[in-house]
Short mmCIF file of C-alpha atoms in Angstrom, two decimals:
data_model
loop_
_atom_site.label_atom_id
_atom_site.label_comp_id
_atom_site.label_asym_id
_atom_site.label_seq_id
_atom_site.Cartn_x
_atom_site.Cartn_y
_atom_site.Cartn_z
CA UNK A 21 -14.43 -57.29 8.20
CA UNK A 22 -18.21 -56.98 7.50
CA UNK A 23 -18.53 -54.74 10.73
CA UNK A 24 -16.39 -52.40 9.04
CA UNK A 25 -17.89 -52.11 5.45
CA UNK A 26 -21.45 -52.04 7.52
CA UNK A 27 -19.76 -49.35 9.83
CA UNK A 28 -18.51 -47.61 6.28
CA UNK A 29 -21.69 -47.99 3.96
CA UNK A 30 -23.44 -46.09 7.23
CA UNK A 31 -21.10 -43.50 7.62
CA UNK A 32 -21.17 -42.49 3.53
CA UNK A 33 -25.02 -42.65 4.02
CA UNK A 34 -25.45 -40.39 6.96
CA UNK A 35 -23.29 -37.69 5.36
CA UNK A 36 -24.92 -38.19 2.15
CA UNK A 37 -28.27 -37.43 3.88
CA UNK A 38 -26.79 -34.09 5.39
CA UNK A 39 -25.15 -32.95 2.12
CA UNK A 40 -28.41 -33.68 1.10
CA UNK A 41 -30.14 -31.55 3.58
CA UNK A 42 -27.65 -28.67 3.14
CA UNK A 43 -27.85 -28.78 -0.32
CA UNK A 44 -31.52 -28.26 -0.36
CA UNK A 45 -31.75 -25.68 2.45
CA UNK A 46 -28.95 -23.48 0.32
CA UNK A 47 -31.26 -24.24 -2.81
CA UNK A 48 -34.21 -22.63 -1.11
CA UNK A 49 -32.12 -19.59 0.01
CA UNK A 50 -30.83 -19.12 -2.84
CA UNK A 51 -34.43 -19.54 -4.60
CA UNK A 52 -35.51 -16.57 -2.16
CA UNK A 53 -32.71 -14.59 -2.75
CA UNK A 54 -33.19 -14.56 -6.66
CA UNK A 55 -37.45 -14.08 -6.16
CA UNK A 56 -36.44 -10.78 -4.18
CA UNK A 57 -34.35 -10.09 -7.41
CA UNK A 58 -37.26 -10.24 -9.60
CA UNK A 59 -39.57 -7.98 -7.11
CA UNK A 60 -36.43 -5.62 -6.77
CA UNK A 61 -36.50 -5.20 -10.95
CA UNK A 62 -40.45 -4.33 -10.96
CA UNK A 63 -39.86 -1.62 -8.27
CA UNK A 64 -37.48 -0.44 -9.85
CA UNK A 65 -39.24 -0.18 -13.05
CA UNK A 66 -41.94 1.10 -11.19
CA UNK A 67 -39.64 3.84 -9.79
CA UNK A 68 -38.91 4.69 -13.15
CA UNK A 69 -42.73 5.17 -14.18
CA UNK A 70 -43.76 7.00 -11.28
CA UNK A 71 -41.71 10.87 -12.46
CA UNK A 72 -43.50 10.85 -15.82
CA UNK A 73 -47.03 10.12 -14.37
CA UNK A 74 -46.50 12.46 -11.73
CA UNK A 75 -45.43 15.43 -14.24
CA UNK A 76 -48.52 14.23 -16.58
CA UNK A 77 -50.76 14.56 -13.54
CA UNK A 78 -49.16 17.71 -12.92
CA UNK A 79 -50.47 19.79 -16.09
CA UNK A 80 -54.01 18.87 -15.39
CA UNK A 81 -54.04 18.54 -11.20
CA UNK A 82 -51.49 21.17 -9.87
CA UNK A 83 -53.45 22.03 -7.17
CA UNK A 84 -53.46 18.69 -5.97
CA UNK A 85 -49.64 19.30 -4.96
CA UNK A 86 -50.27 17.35 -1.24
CA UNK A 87 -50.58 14.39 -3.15
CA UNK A 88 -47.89 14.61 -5.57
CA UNK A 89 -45.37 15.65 -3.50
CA UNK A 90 -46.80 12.32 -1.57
CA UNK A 91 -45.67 10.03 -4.20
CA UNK A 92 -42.48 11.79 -5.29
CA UNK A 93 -41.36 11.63 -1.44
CA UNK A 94 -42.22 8.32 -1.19
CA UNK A 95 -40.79 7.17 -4.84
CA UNK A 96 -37.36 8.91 -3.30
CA UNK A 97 -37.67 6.90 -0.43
CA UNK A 98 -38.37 3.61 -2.12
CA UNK A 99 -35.28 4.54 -4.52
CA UNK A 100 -33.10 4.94 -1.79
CA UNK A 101 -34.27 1.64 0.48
CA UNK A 102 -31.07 -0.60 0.38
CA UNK A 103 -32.27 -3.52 2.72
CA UNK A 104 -34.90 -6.04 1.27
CA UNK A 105 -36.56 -4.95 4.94
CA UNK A 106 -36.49 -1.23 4.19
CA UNK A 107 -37.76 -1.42 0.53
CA UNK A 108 -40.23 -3.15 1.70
CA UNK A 109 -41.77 -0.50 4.01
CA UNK A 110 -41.01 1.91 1.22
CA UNK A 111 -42.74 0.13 -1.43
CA UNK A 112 -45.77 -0.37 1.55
CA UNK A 113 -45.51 3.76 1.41
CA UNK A 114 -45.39 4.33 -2.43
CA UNK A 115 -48.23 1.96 -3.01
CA UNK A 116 -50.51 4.00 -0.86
CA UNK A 117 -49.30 7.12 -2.56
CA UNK A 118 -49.84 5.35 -5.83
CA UNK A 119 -53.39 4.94 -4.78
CA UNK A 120 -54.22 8.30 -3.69
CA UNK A 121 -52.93 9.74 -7.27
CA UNK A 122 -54.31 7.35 -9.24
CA UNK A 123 -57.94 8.05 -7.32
CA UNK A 124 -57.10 11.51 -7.75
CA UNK A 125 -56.93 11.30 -11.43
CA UNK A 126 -60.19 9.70 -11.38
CA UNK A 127 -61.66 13.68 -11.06
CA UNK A 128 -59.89 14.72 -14.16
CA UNK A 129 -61.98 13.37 -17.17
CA UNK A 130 -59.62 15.22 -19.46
CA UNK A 131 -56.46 13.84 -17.75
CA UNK A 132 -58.25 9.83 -18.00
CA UNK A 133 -58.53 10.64 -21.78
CA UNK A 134 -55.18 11.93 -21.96
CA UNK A 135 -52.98 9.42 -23.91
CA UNK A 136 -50.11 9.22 -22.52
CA UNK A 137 -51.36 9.26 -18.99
CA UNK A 138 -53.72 6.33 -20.30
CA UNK A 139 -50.55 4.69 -21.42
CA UNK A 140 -48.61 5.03 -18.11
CA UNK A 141 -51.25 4.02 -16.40
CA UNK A 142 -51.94 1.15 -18.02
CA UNK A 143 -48.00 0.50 -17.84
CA UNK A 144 -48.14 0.80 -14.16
CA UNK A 145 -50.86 -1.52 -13.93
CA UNK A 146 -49.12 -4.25 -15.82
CA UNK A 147 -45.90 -3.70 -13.67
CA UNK A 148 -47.91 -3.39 -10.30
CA UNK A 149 -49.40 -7.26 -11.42
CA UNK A 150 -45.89 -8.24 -12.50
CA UNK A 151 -44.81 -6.94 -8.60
CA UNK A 152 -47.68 -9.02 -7.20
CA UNK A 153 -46.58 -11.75 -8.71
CA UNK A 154 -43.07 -11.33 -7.57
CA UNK A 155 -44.49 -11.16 -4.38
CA UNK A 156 -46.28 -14.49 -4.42
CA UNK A 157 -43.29 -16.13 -5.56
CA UNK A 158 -40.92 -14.54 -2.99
CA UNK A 159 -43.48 -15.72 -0.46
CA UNK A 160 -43.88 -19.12 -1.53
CA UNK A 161 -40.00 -19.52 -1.59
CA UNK A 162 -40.21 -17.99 1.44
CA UNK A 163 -42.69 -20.30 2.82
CA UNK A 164 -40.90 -23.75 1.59
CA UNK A 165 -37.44 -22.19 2.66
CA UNK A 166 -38.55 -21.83 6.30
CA UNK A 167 -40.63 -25.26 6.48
CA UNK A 168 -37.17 -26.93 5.54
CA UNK A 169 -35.43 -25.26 8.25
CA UNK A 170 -37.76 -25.62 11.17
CA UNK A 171 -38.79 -29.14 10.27
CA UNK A 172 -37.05 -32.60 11.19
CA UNK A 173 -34.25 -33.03 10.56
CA UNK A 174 -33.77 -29.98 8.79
CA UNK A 175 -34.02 -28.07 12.13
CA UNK A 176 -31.04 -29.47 13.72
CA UNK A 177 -28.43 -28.90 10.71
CA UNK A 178 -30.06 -25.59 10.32
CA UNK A 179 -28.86 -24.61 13.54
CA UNK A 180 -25.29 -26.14 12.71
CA UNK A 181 -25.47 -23.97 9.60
CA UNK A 182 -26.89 -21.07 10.81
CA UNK A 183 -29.58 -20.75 8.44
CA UNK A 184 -31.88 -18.40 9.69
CA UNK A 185 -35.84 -17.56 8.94
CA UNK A 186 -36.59 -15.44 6.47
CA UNK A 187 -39.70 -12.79 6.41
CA UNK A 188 -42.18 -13.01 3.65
CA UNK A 189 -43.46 -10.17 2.02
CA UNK A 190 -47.01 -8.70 3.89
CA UNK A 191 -48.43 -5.65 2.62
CA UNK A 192 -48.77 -2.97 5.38
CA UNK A 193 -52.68 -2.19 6.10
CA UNK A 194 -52.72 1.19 5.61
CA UNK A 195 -51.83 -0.28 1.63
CA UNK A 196 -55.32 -2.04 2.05
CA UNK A 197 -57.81 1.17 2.43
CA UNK A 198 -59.35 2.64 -0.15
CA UNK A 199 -58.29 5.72 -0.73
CA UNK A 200 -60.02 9.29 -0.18
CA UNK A 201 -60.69 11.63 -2.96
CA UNK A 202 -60.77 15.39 -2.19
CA UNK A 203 -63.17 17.35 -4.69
#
């Protein structure tokens, strides 16, 4: 009889521990999951920005057209992006754009004192911190997601499961250049 309870007690206990495991792998996907949620909300409210600075830049910089048709190409793009993988390399483009106007602007004295383009501005600074942010924390969930899958014993019922890696978030280096001012 005692060879059976031992035989019972070890059976509950091993598929305790992989409930466990699952349970915390699905936790950490679903932690990623809701992270790419919040960056998804700041690009979009980004997205939303991006047509009233560009028509404020617009009064004071028309002939810088090349670089506003730049960021309204890539805003389209970015608005359009339906994979996490896609928006992405969108939001890699628009940032860059984003750059480029925002350096541009630095010409215009009288567009910097303009209010309102002082207030978008300042508006899409706050959001682009809230987005970098978002990023960390996609990354980080990112990062503790994929260390549970590819370590012992997560590794084994992740292949049962079919839990796959994820990709964290890595700006593209083009996004890292300073950007070039025409005069």
């Amino acid at each position: 009889m005692l060879p059976i309870i031992i035989g019972i007690v070890l059976i509950v206990a091993i598929i305790s521990a992989v409930a466990g495991i699952y349970n915390n792998m699905v936790t950490l996907r679903n932690r990623i999951d809701n992270a790419w949620q919040n960056i998804d909300t700041q690009l979009q409210r980004r997205n939303d920005l991006i047509p009233n600075l560009v028509e404020t830049v617009k009064g004071y910089a028309a002939h810088e057209k090349e670089t506003l048709d730049a960021v309204t190409s890539a805003r389209n793009a970015a608005v359009s992006a339906s994979t996490p993988d896609e928006k992405i390399a969108a939001d890699n483009v628009l940032t860059g754009a984003l750059r480029q106007l925002l350096a541009v602007a630095e010409a215009y004295p009288d567009l910097k004192a303009n209010t309102n383009f002082s207030q978008l501005q300042g508006t899409l600074e706050d959001t682009e911190n809230k987005i970098s942010y978002a990023r960390q924390s996609y990354n980080d969930c990112v990062f503790k997601y994929n260390n549970a899958i590819q370590t012992f014993p997560g590794n084994i019922f992740a292949g049962i499961f079919q839990f796959k890696e994820r990709s964290g978030f890595e700006a593209a280096p083009e996004t890292r250049d300073v950007p070039q001012v025409k005069f």
